């Protein structure tokens, strides 16, 4: 019986640790994804609905790009914070960086759809001299499509099996959850967290 | 692969605020791969439905000059926060020993509270709380 949040198999740190982005979810491989990004000259958009793995993909991408000697600078926007701070903009200027440093830097913008159009034009212009720019957004636009993240009921089943192999929620619960979250698998896993906690509560 | 160990004095894993936590870290490492020493850290973190928060309290560096060895450490524990667990979040205190330049870490969790027992929010809650499925956090 689960009585402590840290013992809940769907605790967020467990999800982060046990479910790193796997290109197989999209029928891809890491070399395939990296090749695609290179063909786009490191400028592209990860497109997908809320909770479909865009940020998780960015995290995996960061590790791989750093292994290639590139330096990642990440910015994050959401519905509570839809513009960059003054410090962020100053950082983008890249003052004091030489040409080599500029061409080693790749900028990530997570939540690009939140950025107002005028800011986006400025942002795109300022990041043009960097090695790359990878953004996430819910719909296509802004940059060429790099990859589209998708989810499925099968993915949810697999995630649950990995996080909580001893738990059986039953098909009816899984179907009901998946159909109600519109592809947002993170939300589906939160519902599983609640269900696990409620079952413990009795 | 490094072998790391953390032991507290008398194997104690329950402390009161302001108490001193004393212990010893021990290692068996390949010096060729781990020449930058190590660190012992005192910290707490949250685990549960929301994002994980980590608060580093104190860090001691450890010179690793032989392939195996040990070093004593001590941390003066703060007054708060207490260790607790509810359905939505747990707060966990820990000491961690890491050999730098590697991902090898060893962690030892302990309880910090006035009576040395983790505070159980669920046990101390009212019986008529709403179902957790009806609560929203984090967004």
Short mmCIF file of C-alpha atoms in Angstrom, two decimals, chain B:
data_model
loop_
_atom_site.label_atom_id
_atom_site.label_comp_id
_atom_site.label_asym_id
_atom_site.label_seq_id
_atom_site.Cartn_x
_atom_site.Cartn_y
_atom_site.Cartn_z
CA UNK B 1 33.27 0.82 -11.41
CA UNK B 2 33.60 2.63 -8.09
CA UNK B 3 32.33 1.19 -4.84
CA UNK B 4 31.06 3.92 -2.55
CA UNK B 5 29.66 3.72 0.95
CA UNK B 6 28.18 6.15 3.45
CA UNK B 7 27.77 5.28 7.11
CA UNK B 8 26.50 7.45 9.91
CA UNK B 9 27.76 7.21 13.47
CA UNK B 10 26.03 4.24 15.16
CA UNK B 11 24.13 3.77 11.89
CA UNK B 12 21.73 6.44 13.07
CA UNK B 13 19.14 7.53 10.50
CA UNK B 14 16.94 9.74 12.67
CA UNK B 15 18.02 13.21 13.82
CA UNK B 16 16.49 16.19 15.54
CA UNK B 17 16.82 19.80 14.31
CA UNK B 18 20.17 21.37 15.17
CA UNK B 19 21.81 18.02 15.87
CA UNK B 20 25.16 17.12 14.33
CA UNK B 21 25.18 14.29 11.81
CA UNK B 22 28.51 12.49 11.91
CA UNK B 23 29.59 9.74 9.58
CA UNK B 24 32.17 8.32 7.25
CA UNK B 25 32.40 7.83 3.51
CA UNK B 26 34.46 5.01 2.03
CA UNK B 27 35.52 4.29 -1.54
CA UNK B 28 37.20 1.84 -3.87
CA UNK B 29 37.91 3.54 -7.18
CA UNK B 30 40.12 3.46 -10.23
CA UNK B 31 42.40 6.47 -9.68
CA UNK B 32 43.17 6.72 -13.39
CA UNK B 33 39.52 7.51 -14.03
CA UNK B 34 38.76 9.48 -10.88
CA UNK B 35 41.53 11.96 -10.25
CA UNK B 36 39.38 14.91 -9.21
CA UNK B 37 38.31 13.71 -5.80
CA UNK B 38 34.81 13.57 -4.47
CA UNK B 39 32.14 15.46 -2.59
CA UNK B 40 29.90 14.70 0.38
CA UNK B 41 26.68 16.69 0.29
CA UNK B 42 23.89 17.40 2.69
CA UNK B 43 20.61 18.21 0.96
CA UNK B 44 16.89 17.65 0.89
CA UNK B 45 14.55 17.09 -2.02
CA UNK B 46 10.89 16.65 -2.76
CA UNK B 47 9.31 13.70 -4.49
CA UNK B 48 5.72 13.24 -5.58
CA UNK B 49 3.32 14.59 -8.15
CA UNK B 50 4.95 17.96 -8.80
CA UNK B 51 8.39 18.85 -10.08
CA UNK B 52 11.31 17.79 -7.92
CA UNK B 53 12.87 20.55 -5.83
CA UNK B 54 16.37 20.09 -4.50
CA UNK B 55 18.01 22.30 -1.85
CA UNK B 56 21.72 21.84 -1.27
CA UNK B 57 22.65 22.74 2.32
CA UNK B 58 26.37 22.02 2.63
CA UNK B 59 29.12 20.35 0.65
CA UNK B 60 32.51 18.98 1.76
CA UNK B 61 35.17 18.05 -0.77
CA UNK B 62 36.97 14.74 -0.32
CA UNK B 63 40.52 14.18 -1.52
CA UNK B 64 40.74 10.80 -3.16
CA UNK B 65 44.44 10.07 -3.30
CA UNK B 66 44.38 6.30 -2.96
CA UNK B 67 42.32 3.64 -4.69
CA UNK B 68 40.55 2.80 -1.47
CA UNK B 69 40.07 4.79 1.66
CA UNK B 70 37.65 6.54 3.93
CA UNK B 71 37.04 9.95 5.43
CA UNK B 72 34.96 11.15 8.31
CA UNK B 73 32.49 14.00 7.85
CA UNK B 74 30.02 15.94 9.94
CA UNK B 75 27.12 18.25 9.16
CA UNK B 76 25.38 20.57 11.58
CA UNK B 77 21.73 20.04 10.71
CA UNK B 78 19.43 23.05 10.34
CA UNK B 79 16.21 23.62 12.31
CA UNK B 80 13.97 22.87 9.34
CA UNK B 81 12.32 21.71 7.14
CA UNK B 82 11.17 18.53 8.83
CA UNK B 83 10.96 15.25 6.91
CA UNK B 84 7.37 14.61 5.91
CA UNK B 85 5.23 12.60 3.54
CA UNK B 86 1.72 13.09 2.26
CA UNK B 87 -0.09 11.80 -0.76
CA UNK B 88 1.11 14.62 -3.03
CA UNK B 89 4.62 15.29 -1.84
CA UNK B 90 7.37 13.90 0.38
CA UNK B 91 10.32 15.89 1.70
CA UNK B 92 13.40 13.73 2.07
CA UNK B 93 16.73 14.54 3.69
CA UNK B 94 19.85 12.79 2.44
CA UNK B 95 23.62 12.68 2.44
CA UNK B 96 25.18 11.94 -0.92
CA UNK B 97 28.73 10.94 -1.80
CA UNK B 98 29.85 11.47 -5.38
CA UNK B 99 33.11 10.69 -7.07
CA UNK B 100 33.59 13.65 -9.39
CA UNK B 101 34.10 13.06 -13.11
CA UNK B 102 31.76 10.09 -12.86
CA UNK B 103 28.07 9.52 -12.39
CA UNK B 104 28.79 7.23 -9.46
CA UNK B 105 26.94 8.37 -6.37
CA UNK B 106 25.82 6.82 -3.14
CA UNK B 107 22.93 8.29 -1.20
CA UNK B 108 21.80 7.73 2.35
CA UNK B 109 18.40 9.04 3.38
CA UNK B 110 17.62 10.03 6.93
CA UNK B 111 14.83 11.65 8.92
CA UNK B 112 14.98 15.14 10.42
CA UNK B 113 12.13 15.94 12.78
CA UNK B 114 11.56 16.84 16.45
CA UNK B 115 10.90 13.21 17.42
CA UNK B 116 13.08 11.55 14.79
CA UNK B 117 10.06 10.17 12.94
CA UNK B 118 8.91 11.33 9.49
CA UNK B 119 5.75 13.42 9.77
CA UNK B 120 2.89 11.53 8.13
CA UNK B 121 0.57 14.16 6.67
CA UNK B 122 -1.94 11.57 5.57
CA UNK B 123 -2.28 10.02 9.02
CA UNK B 124 -2.71 13.47 10.49
CA UNK B 125 -5.27 14.66 7.93
CA UNK B 126 -9.01 14.83 8.33
CA UNK B 127 -10.90 11.74 7.24
CA UNK B 128 -13.22 13.64 4.94
CA UNK B 129 -10.61 14.99 2.54
CA UNK B 130 -11.70 15.02 -1.14
CA UNK B 131 -10.47 12.34 -3.49
CA UNK B 132 -7.01 13.18 -4.83
CA UNK B 133 -8.36 12.70 -8.35
CA UNK B 134 -10.26 15.94 -7.82
CA UNK B 135 -7.21 17.97 -6.83
CA UNK B 136 -4.99 19.80 -9.30
CA UNK B 137 -1.47 20.93 -8.57
CA UNK B 138 1.51 22.21 -10.45
CA UNK B 139 -0.28 23.83 -13.39
#
